[in-house]
Structures are given as structure tokens and as C-alpha cells.
Coordinates of C-alpha atoms in Angstrom, one line a residue:
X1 CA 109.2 62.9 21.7
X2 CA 110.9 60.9 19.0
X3 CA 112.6 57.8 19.3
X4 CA 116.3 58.8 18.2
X5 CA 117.3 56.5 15.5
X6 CA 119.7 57.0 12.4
X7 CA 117.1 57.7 9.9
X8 CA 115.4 60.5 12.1
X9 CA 118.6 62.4 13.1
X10 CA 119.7 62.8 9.5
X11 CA 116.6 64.2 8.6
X12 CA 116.4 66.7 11.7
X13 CA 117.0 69.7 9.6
X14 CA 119.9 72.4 11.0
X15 CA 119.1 75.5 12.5
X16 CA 119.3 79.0 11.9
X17 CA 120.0 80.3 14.8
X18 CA 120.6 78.7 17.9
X19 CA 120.5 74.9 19.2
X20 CA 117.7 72.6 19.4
X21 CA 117.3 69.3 21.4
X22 CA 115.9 66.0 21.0
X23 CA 115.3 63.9 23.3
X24 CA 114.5 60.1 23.1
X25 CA 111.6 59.0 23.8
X26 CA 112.9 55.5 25.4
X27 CA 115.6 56.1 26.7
X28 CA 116.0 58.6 29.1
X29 CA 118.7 61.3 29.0
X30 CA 119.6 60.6 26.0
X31 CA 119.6 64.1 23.1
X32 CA 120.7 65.1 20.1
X33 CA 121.7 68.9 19.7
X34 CA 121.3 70.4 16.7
X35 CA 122.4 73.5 16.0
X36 CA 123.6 75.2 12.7
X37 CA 126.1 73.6 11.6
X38 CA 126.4 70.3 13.8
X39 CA 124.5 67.6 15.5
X40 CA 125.6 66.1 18.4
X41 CA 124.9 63.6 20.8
X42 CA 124.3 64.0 25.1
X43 CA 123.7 61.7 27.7
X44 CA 122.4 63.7 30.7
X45 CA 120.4 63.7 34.0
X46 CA 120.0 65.3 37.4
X47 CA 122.2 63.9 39.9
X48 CA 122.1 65.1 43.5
X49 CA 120.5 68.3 42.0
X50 CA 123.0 69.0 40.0
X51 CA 122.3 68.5 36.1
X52 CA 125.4 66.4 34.7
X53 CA 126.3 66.0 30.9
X54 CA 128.1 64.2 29.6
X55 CA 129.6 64.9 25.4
X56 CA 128.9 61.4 23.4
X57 CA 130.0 62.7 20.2
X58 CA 129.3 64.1 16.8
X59 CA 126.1 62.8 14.3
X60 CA 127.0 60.9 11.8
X61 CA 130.4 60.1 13.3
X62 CA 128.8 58.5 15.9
X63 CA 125.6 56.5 15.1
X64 CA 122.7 56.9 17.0
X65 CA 123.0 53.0 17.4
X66 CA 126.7 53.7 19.4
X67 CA 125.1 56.7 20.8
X68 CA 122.1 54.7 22.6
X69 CA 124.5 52.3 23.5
X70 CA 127.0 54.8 25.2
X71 CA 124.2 56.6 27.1
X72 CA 122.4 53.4 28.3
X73 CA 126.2 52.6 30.0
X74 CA 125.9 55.7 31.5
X75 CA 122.6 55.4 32.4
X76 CA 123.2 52.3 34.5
X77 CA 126.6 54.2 35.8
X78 CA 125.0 56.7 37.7
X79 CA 121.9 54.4 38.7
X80 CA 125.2 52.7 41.0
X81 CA 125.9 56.3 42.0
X82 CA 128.9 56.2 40.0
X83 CA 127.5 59.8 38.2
X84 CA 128.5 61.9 41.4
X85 CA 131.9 61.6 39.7
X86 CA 131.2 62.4 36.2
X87 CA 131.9 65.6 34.9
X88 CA 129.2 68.3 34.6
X89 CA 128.9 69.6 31.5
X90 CA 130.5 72.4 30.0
X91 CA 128.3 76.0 30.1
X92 CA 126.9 77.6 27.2
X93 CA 128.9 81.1 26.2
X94 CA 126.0 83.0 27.4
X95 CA 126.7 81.2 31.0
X96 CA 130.8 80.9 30.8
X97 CA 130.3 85.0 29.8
X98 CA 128.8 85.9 32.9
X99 CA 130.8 83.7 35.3
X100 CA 133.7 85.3 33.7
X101 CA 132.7 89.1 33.9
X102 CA 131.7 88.3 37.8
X103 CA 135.0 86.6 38.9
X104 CA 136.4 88.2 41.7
X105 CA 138.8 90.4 39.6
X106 CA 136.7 93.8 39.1
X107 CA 136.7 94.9 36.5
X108 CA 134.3 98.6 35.5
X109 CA 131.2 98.4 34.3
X110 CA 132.0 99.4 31.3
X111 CA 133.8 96.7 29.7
X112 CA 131.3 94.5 31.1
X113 CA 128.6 96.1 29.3
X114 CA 131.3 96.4 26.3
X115 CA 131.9 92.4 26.4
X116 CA 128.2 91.9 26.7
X117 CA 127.4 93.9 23.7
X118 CA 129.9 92.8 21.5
X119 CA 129.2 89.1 22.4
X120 CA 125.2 90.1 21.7
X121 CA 126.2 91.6 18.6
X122 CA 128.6 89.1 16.6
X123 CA 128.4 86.0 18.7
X124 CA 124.3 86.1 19.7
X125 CA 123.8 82.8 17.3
X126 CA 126.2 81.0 19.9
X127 CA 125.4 82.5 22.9
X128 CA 123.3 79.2 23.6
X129 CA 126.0 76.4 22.4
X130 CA 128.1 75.0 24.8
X131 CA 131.2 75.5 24.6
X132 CA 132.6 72.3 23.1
X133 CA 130.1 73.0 20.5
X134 CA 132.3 76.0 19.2
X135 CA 134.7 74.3 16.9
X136 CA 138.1 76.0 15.1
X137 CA 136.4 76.3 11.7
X138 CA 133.8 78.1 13.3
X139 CA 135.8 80.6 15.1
X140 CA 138.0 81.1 12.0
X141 CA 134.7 81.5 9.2
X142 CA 133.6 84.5 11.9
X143 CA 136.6 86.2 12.4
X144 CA 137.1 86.5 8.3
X145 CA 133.1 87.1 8.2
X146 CA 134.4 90.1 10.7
X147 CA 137.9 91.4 9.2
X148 CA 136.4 94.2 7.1
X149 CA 137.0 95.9 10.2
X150 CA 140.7 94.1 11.6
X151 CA 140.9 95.5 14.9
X152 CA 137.5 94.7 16.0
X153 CA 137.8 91.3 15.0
X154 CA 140.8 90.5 16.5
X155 CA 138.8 91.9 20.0
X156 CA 136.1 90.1 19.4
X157 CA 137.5 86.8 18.8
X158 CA 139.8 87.8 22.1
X159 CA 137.0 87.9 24.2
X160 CA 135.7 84.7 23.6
X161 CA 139.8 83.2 24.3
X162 CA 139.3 85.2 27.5
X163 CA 135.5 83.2 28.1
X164 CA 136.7 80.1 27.4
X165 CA 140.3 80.2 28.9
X166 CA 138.1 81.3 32.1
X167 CA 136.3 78.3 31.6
X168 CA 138.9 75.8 31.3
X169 CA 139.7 76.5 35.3
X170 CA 136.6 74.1 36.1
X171 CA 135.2 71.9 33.1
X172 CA 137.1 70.1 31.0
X173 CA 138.0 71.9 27.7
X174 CA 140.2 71.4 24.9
X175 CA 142.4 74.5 24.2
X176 CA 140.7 77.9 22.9
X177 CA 139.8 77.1 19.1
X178 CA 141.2 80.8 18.3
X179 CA 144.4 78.8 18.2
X180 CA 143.4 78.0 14.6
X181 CA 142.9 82.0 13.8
X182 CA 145.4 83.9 11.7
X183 CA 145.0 87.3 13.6
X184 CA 144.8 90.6 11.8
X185 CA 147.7 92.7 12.0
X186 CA 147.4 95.6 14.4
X187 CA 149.6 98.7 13.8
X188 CA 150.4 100.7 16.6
X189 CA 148.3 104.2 16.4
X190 CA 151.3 106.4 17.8
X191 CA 149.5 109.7 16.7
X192 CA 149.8 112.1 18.9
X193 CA 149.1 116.4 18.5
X194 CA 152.0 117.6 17.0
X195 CA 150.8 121.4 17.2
X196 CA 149.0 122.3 20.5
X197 CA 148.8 126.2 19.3
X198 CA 146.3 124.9 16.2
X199 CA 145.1 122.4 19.3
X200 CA 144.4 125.2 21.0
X201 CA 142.0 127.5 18.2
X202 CA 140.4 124.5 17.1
X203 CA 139.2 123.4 21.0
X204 CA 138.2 127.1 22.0
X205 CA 136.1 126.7 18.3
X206 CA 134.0 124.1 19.8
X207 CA 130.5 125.7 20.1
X208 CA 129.8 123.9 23.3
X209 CA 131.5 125.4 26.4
X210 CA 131.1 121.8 28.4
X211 CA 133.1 120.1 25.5
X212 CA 135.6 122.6 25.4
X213 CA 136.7 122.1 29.0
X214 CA 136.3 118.0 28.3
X215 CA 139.1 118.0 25.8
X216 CA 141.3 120.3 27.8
X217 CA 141.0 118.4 31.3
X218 CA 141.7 115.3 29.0
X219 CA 144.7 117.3 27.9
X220 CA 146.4 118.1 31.1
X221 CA 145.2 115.1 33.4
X222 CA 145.5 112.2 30.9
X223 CA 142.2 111.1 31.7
X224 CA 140.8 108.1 29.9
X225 CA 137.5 109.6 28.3
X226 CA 135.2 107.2 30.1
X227 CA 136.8 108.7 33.1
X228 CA 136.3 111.9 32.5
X229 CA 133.0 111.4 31.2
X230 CA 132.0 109.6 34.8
X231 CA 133.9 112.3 36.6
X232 CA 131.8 113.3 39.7
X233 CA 132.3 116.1 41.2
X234 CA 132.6 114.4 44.9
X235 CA 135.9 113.1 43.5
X236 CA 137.6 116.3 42.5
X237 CA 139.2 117.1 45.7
X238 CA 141.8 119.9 46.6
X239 CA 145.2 118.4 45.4
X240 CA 143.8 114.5 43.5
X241 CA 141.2 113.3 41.6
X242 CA 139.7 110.2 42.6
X243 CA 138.8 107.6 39.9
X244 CA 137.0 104.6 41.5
X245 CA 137.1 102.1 38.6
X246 CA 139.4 102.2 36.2
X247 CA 140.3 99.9 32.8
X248 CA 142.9 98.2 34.9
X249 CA 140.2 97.4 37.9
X250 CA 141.5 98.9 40.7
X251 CA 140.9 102.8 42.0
X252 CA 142.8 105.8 40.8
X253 CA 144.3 108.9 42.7
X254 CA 145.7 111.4 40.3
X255 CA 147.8 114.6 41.5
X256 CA 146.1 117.9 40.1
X257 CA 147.3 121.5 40.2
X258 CA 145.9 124.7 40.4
X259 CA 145.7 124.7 36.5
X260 CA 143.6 121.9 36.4
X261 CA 140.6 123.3 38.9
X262 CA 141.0 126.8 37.0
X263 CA 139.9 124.4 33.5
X264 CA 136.7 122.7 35.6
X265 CA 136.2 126.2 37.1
X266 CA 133.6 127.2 34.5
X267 CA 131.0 123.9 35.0
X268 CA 130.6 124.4 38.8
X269 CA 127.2 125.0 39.4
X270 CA 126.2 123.5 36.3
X271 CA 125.4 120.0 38.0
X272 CA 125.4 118.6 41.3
X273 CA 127.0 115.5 40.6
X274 CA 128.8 115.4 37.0
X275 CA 131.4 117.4 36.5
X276 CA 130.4 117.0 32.5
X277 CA 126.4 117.6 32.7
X278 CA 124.1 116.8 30.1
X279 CA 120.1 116.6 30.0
X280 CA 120.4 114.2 26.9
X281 CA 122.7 111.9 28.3
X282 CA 122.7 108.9 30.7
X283 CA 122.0 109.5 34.2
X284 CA 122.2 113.2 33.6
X285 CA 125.9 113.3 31.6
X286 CA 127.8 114.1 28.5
X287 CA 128.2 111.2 26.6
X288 CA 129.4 111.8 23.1
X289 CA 131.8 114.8 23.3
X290 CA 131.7 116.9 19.6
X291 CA 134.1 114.9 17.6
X292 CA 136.9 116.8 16.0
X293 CA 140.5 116.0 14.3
X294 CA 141.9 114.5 17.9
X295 CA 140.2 111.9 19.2
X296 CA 140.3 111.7 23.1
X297 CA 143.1 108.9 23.3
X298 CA 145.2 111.2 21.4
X299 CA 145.0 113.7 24.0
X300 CA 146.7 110.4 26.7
X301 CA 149.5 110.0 24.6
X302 CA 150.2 113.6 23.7
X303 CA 150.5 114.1 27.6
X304 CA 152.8 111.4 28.1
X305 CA 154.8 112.1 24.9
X306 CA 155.4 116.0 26.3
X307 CA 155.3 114.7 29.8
X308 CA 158.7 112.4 28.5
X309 CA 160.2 115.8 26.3
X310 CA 160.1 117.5 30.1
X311 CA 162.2 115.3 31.6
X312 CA 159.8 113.4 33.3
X313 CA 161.2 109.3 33.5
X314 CA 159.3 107.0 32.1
X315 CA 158.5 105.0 35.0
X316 CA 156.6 108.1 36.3
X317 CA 154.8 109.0 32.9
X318 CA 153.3 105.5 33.7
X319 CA 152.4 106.2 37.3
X320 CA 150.3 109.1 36.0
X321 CA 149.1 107.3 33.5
X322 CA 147.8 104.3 35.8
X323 CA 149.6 101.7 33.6
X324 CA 150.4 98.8 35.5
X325 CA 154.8 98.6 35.9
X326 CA 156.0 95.4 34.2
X327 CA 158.3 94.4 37.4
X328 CA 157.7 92.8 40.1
X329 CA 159.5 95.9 43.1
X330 CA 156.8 98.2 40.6
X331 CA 153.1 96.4 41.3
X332 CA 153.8 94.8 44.4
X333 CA 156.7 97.3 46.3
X334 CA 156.7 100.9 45.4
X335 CA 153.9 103.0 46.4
X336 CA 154.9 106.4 45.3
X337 CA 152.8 109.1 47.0
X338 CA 150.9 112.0 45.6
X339 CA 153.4 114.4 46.7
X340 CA 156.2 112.5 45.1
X341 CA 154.5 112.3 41.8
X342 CA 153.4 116.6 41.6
X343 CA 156.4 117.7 40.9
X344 CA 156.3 115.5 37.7
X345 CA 152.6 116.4 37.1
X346 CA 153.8 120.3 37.4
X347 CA 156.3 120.1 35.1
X348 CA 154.3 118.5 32.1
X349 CA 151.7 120.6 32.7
X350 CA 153.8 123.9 32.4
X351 CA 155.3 122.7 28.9
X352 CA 152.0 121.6 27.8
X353 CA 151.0 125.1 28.8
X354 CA 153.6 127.1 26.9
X355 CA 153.2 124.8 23.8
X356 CA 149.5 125.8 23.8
X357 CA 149.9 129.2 24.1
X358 CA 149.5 130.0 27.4
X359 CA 152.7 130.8 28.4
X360 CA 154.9 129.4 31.3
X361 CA 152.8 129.5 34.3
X362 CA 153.4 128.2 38.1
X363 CA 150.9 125.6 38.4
X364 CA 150.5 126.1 41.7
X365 CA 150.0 130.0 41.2

């Protein structure tokens, strides 16, 4: 190891990826990260088994003259046991990430595995800088590096406000450098199927009976897809399905009909377990439905948009829909029951029936 002095730290060249570290060679605990667009200077040391580090400063800012100054202060600080005090050091993303996706809030495996990937995929050159190393002009150079696609950005660059807000609870952090980001405008998608007859020809088209029924049940239960996707058939019970992760974190019953076990009728016997079966995908199901002029969020808000042209209130479209009520007497009071929230269920689901074609049926027939 080098000794740390000015002339050696402006010559350590910057990275390409990922950070590097120095350390000096006389006095101990003292390192220079360098990373790819920084250098910056660390005192730290193990102190009652925990590994404390404490942020000097930015190279050439601060000298490596000041620098070996500051950390032999520090030094002599915790040698008095005065380091129990100091304040550990903040994580790296990759660390803050997965103290964040395991915080006692649950939250589905999928958008765990979603945050994960889309962390690995446009933020894997930071995974290993601490956080403090992330600076504004950073944040802002990758979300325009990013904005060919505007919505994904914007998520993106959410996820890491979400890390490092997380974060803040315990270390010491300045606020979120997204602050600095002009955020891409986001248009609400309001589409919804405005003809359910030419819905109707163009899903019985699909050459793939197991498909068929997918975009149907997402129809007339306003299943997410993931949900209906990771439908088991242990959870399809007489009068609810049971769902028992959803987006929101918390388990799902939805009221079903008669209609709805007619639609799954056809797949029984076609897998033990799945209610959408397929040898090609993971664990044993479907995973990428055939794709065709709806997509499957469509199908959500069509339900709730002819769900609200039935009569059914709004606050009850939401209740099926498992959106969380904005007041206070709604998430922590009223617990409307299954029963209570059928008749509501029947009704959309006998519009949505005659607007398909099928005529108006009794759900319950």
C-alpha cells in the first residue's frame, strides 16, 4: 500500500465501473475512494466489531495533507473510546436496497425481484458506492441518459428516492439528490375497451385455449395479471378467490360468481396447482400470455369503468379493485364483507356480460 499523498491521489486514475480504495500505508484507517467520477476521502476502523466510517471529504477539495490530518484526529478519538459515538457509515445501494426490500412492510416477490432487476440493470455501476457518493449531477446525467423511454426513468430514479429515503431513518443523509431531477411527464393511460363484442371475436381468436380463459377471468374479476398468472387453484374457492400477496402487500379475498368458475371450468384437470399451466414456464405456469390489441391492465380499468356505468359507487369499484381508500374510517374502520360486496360484483358482471355478447345472465344461475 501506498502512502496517500497529493501527488499520488491525483494520478490514481478513475474507474470504469465501480469504486476502488486506497489505503495508506502509515496511517491506519485512512482511504481514498475512487470511483468514476470522484475521489474521496475515509477515515475508518473496527470499533467494538462494528466497522465505523466516517466521510472526510472530496479529493482535491480536501488535500490529502488536511485529509491525514483529520483522520489522525480521529484516530486518536476513538483510541479514547470516543469512536463508540461516531456515526457508522452510510451503506452502499447494493446494502441500503436490500434492507429496504426486507423492512417489515411485505411487500410480493415480485416487485422485489422487479427493484432488484432494474437496480442491476441501470444502476449496477453504483451498486457498490455509498450512498453519499451518489451526487445530484449524477442522478440527473442518468435519468436524461434514461428518458428515451420517460416512464421508466422516472421509476427508476423513484426507486432509488425510495432506497435512500429508507435509508435516512438510520444514517445520516442529506436529502434524496432526485430533488435536482426534472421528472418526465407521465400521462394518464385511461384506455379502456370501448367495444367488448369485437373484445369478444378477437379473445375467442386466440389459438391457445389457456390464454383465452386468462384474458376473460382478467375481464370479469379485475385481476392484476401477476395475479392471475400465480393463481393456484387451492385459492379458488366456492364463493372468493384468495390472493395472498398483492401490489399493495397485504392478502386479497375477492367475491366470485357462478360466471367466473364456468370461465376456469375448462383448465381443471389441466394442472394440479396452476390454474394457468404451462410446461415452458416458471415453476410449471403461463407466463407471457399471447399479446394482442388489449393489454391485461386494460382489462382492470374496463371492469371498473363498466362496473361505475352499473351503478356500482365508487368506493365499492375500489373495494374490488383492492385499492387502498384515501380516508382514514376506509383503511382503518370499515371492513365490508364478501356478501356485502356480491351484489356489486353481480351486477358488473351481468353488464359486462351483455356488452360482450352473452346476453343478461343470473350470475348465480
Amino acid at each position: 500500500m501506498p502512502k496517500l499523498t497529493e501527488t499520488y491521489a491525483r494520478k490514481i486514475p478513475q474507474t470504469k465501473t465501480g469504486t476502488d480504495k486506497y489505503w495508506d500505508n502509515e496511517l491506519k484507517g485512512l482511504v481514498l475512494f475512487v470511483g468514476k467520477r470522484s475521489k474521496t476521502w475515509y477515515f475508518q476502523k473496527d470499533v467494538g466489531g462494528q466497522t465505523k466510517r466516517v466521510l472526510i471529504g472530496r479529493f482535491p477539495l480536501i488535500s490529502a495533507q488536511a485529509a491525514r490530518q483529520t483522520a489522525l484526529g480521529l484516530a486518536l478519538e476513538m483510541g479514547r473510546g470516543a469512536g463508540k459515538a461516531i456515526q457508522i457509515g452510510p451503506p452502499t445501494l447494493e446494502q441500503a436496497m436490500e434492507v429496504y426490500l426486507a423492512r417489515p412492510k411485505l411487500r410480493s416477490d415480485d416487485y422485489k425481484k422487479g427493484v432488484r432487476d432494474c437496480l442491476n440493470k441501470h444502476m449496477k455501476d453504483w451498486l457498490r458506492l455509498p450512498l453519499d457518493e451518489i451526487t445530484k449531477q449524477m442522478v440527473v446525467r442518468r435519468h436524461q441518459e434514461l428518458s428515451s423511454h420517460p416512464v421508466g426513468a422516472n421509476r427508476t430514479l423513484r426507486m432509488l428516492r425510495s432506497i435512500w429515503n429508507h435509508t435516512r431513518r438510520t444514517y445520516d443523509l442529506p436529502e434524496c439528490p432526485t430533488m435536482a431531477i426534472e421528472w418526465n411527464p407521465e400521462p394518464p393511460n385511461g384506455t379502456v375497451i370501448d367495444d367488448l363484442s369485437r373484445w369478444r371475436r378477437e379473445v375467442d381468436a386466440r389459438y391457445n385455449p389457456i390464454h383465452q380463459t386468462f384474458y376473460e377471468l382478467l375481464l370479469f374479476s379485475d385481476l392484476r395479471k401477476t395475479e392471475a398468472l400465480t393463481l393456484e387453484w387451492k385459492n379458488v374457492h366456492d364463493g372468493h378467490i384468495h390472493v395472498p400477496m398483492t401490489k399493495n402487500g397485504r392478502s386479497f379475498d375477492l367475491p366470485i360468481l357462478q360466471v367466473h368458475h364456468e370461465i376456469m371450468a375448462p383448465l381443471r384437470g389441466l394442472s394440479r396447482r396452476w390454474v394457468f399451466p404451462s410446461p415452458k414456464g416458471p415453476d410449471g405456469r403461463l407466463a407471457a400470455p399471447q399479446r394482442f390489441r388489449w393489454n391485461p391492465h386494460t382489462h382492470r380499468r374496463t371492469f371498473a369503468t363498466v362496473a361505475m356505468e352499473a351503478g356500482v359507487l365508487e368506493e365499492i369499484v375500489g373495494r374490488l379493485l383492492n385499492h387502498t381508500p384515501l380516508s382514514i374510517t376506509g383503511q382503518r374502520y370499515a371492513r365490508p364483507s364478501l356478501d356485502a360486496l356480491r351484489p356489486s360484483m353481480e351486477a358488473t358482471c351481468v353488464e359486462l356480460q351483455r356488452r360482450t355478447g352473452g346476453g343478461a345472465v343470473d350470475p348465480e344461475a
